[in-house]
mmCIF file of C-alpha atoms in Angstrom:
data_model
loop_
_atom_site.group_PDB
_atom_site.id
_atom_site.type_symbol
_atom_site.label_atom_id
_atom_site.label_comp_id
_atom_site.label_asym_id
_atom_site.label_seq_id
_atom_site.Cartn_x
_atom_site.Cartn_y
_atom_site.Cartn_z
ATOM 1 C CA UNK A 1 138.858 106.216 101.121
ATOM 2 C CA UNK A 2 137.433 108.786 103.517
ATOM 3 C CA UNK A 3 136.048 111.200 100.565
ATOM 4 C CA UNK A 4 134.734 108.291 98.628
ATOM 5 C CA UNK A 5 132.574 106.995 102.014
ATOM 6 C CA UNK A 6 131.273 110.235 102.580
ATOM 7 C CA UNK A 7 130.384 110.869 98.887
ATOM 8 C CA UNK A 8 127.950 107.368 98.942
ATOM 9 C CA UNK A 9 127.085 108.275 102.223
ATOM 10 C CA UNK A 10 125.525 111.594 100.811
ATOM 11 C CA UNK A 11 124.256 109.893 97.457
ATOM 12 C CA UNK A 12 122.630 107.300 99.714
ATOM 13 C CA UNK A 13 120.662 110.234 102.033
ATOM 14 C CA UNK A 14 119.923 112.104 98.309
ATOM 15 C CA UNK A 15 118.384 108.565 97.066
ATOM 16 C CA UNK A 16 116.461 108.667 100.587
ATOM 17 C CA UNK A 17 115.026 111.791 100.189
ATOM 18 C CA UNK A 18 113.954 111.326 96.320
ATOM 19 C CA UNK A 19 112.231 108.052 97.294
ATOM 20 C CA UNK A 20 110.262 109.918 100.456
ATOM 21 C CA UNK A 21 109.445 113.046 98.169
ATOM 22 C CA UNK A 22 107.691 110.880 95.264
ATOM 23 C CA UNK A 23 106.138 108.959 98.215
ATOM 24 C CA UNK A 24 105.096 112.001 99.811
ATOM 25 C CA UNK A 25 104.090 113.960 96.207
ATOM 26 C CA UNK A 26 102.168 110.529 95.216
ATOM 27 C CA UNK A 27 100.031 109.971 98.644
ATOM 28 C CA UNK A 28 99.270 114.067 98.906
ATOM 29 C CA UNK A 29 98.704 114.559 95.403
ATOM 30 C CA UNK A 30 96.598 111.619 94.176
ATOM 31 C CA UNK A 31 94.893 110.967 97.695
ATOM 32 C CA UNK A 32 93.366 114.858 97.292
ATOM 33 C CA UNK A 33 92.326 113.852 93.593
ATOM 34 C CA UNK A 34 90.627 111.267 94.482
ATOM 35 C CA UNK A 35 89.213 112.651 97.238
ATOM 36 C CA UNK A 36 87.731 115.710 95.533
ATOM 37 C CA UNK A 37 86.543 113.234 92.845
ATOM 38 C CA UNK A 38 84.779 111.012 94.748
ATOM 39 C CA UNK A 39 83.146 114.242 96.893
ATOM 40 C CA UNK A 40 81.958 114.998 93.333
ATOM 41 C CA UNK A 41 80.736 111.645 92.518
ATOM 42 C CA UNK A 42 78.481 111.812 95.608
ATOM 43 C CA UNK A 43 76.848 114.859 94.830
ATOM 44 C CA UNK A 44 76.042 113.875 91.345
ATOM 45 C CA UNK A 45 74.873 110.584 92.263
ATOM 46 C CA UNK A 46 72.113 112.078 95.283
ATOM 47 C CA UNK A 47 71.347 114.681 92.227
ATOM 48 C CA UNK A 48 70.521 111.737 89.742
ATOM 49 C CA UNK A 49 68.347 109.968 92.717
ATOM 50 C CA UNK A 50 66.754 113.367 93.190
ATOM 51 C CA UNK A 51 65.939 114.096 89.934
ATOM 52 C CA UNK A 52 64.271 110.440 89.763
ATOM 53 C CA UNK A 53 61.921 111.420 92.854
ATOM 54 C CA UNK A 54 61.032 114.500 91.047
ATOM 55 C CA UNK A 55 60.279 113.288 87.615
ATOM 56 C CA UNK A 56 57.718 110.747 89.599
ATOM 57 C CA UNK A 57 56.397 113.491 91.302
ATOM 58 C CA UNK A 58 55.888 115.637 87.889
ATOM 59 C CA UNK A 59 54.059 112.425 86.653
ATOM 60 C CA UNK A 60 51.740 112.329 89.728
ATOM 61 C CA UNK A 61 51.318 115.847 88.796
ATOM 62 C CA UNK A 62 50.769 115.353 85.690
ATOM 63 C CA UNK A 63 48.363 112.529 86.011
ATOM 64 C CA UNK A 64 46.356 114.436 88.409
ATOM 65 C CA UNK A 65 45.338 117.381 86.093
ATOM 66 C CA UNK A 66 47.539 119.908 88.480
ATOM 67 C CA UNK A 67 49.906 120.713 86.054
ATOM 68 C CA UNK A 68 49.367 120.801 81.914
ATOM 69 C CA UNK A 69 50.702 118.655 79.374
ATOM 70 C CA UNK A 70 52.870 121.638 78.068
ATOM 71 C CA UNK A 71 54.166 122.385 81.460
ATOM 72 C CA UNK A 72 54.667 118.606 82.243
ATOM 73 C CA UNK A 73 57.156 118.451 78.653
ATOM 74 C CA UNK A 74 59.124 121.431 79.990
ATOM 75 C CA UNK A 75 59.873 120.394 83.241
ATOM 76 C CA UNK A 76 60.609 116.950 82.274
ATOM 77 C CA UNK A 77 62.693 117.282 79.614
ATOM 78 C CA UNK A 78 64.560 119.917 81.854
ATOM 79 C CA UNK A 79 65.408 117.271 84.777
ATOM 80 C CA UNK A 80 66.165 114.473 81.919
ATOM 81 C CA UNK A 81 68.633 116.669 80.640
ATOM 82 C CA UNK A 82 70.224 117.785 83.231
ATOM 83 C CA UNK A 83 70.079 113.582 84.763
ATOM 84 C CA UNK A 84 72.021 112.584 81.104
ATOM 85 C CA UNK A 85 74.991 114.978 82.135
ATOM 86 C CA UNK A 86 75.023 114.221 85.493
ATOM 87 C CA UNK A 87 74.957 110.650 84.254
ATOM 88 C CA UNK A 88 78.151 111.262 82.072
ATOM 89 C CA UNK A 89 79.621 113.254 84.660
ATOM 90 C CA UNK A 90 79.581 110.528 86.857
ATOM 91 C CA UNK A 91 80.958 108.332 84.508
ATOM 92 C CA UNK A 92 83.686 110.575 83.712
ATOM 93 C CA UNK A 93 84.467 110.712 87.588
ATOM 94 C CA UNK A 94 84.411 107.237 88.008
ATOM 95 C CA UNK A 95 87.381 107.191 85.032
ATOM 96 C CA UNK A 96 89.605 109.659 86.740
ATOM 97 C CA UNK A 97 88.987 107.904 90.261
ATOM 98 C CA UNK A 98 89.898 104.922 88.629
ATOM 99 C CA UNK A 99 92.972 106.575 86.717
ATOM 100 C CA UNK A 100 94.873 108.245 89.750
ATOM 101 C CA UNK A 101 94.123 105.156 91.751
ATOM 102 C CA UNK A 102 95.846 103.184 89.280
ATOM 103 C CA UNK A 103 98.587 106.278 88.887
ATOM 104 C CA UNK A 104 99.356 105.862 92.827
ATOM 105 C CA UNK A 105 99.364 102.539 92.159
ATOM 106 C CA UNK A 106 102.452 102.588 89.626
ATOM 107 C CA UNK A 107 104.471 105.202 91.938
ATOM 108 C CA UNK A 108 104.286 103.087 94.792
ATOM 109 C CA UNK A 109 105.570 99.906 92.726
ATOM 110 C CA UNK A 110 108.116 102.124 91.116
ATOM 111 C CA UNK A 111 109.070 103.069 94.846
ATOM 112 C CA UNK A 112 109.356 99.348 96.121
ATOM 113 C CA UNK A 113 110.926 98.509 92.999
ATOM 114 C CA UNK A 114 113.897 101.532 94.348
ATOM 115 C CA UNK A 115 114.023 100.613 97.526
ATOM 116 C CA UNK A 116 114.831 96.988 96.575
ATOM 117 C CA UNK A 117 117.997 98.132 94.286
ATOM 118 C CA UNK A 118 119.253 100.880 96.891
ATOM 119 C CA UNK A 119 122.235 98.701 97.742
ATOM 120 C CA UNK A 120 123.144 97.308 94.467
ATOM 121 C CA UNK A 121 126.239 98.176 93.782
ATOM 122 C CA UNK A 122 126.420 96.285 90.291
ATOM 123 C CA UNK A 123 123.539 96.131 87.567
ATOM 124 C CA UNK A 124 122.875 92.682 86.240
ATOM 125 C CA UNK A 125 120.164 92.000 83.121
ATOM 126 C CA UNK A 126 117.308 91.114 85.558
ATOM 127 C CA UNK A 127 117.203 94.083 87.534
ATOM 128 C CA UNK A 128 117.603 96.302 84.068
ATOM 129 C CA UNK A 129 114.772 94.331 82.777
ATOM 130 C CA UNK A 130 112.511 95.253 85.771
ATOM 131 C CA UNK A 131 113.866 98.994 85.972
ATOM 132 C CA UNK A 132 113.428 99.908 81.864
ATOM 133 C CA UNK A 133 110.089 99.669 80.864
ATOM 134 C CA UNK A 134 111.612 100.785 77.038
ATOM 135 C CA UNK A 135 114.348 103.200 75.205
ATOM 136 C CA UNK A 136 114.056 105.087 72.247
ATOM 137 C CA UNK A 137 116.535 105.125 69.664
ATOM 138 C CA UNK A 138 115.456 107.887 66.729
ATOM 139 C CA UNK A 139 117.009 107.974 63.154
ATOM 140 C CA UNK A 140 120.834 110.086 63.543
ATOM 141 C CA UNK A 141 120.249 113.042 61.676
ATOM 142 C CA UNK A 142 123.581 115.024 60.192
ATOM 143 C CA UNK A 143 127.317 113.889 59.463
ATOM 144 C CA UNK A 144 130.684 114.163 60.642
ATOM 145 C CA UNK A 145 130.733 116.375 63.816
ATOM 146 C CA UNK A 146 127.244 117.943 63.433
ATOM 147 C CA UNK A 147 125.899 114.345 63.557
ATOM 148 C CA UNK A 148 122.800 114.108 66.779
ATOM 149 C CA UNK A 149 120.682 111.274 67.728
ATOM 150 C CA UNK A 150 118.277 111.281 70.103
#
């Protein structure tokens, strides 16, 4: 009885440490993600405002006789351009912030989810159902003893 107490004893600290790793690799990982993403979506949002007072500016410009029409074209169509990928850009960042929160989100469940079962020492069809999202099951392929299935 002795080997079999310490053998759950050290499956139970293994468990422990697995559930405090993903914890760990989830909040580190995803919290600098979306950290660095929404740094990013700052800048390119102050860059779209900017690029709004400048057009204005060009127009006043513009409108003024300071600057010529062929000028005015250049320079505008410059700062539109670069606003339309700075407006995608932020779009895109909004998408990723969105998909690690969402990714933390789902580790953190799956963690609770663990840390409900730890004890269990017998699977019944409700916890199986909450555990399994799926299985796969592909066509055997061979015969006799060279027969595989994934």
């Amino acid at each position: 009885m002795g080997d079999i107490q310490k053998h759950i004893k050290s499956m139970e600290a293994l468990g422990d440490q697995f559930i405090e790793e993903m914890h760990e690799l989830s909040e580190k990982g995803g919290g600098q993600k979306i950290k660095q993403f929404r740094q990013d979506l700052d800048i390119a949002e102050k860059r779209i405002t900017e690029i709004d007072n400048v057009i204005m500016k060009l127009f006043e410009q513009s409108a003024l006789g300071k600057i010529s029409d062929e000028r005015f074209e250049k320079m505008s169509l410059a700062y539109e351009n670069e606003q339309k990928e700075l407006t995608q850009k932020r779009a895109d960042l909004k998408a990723r912030i969105g998909a690690e929160e969402k990714k933390a989100q789902s580790t953190n469940q799956f963690l609770e989810t663990i840390r409900k079962y730890e004890t269990v020492t017998e699977l019944n069809r409700s916890m199986l159902v909450e555990l399994i999202d799926s299985i796969y099951v592909y066509q055997a392929e061979g015969t006799g003893k060279d027969r595989k299935q994934k």
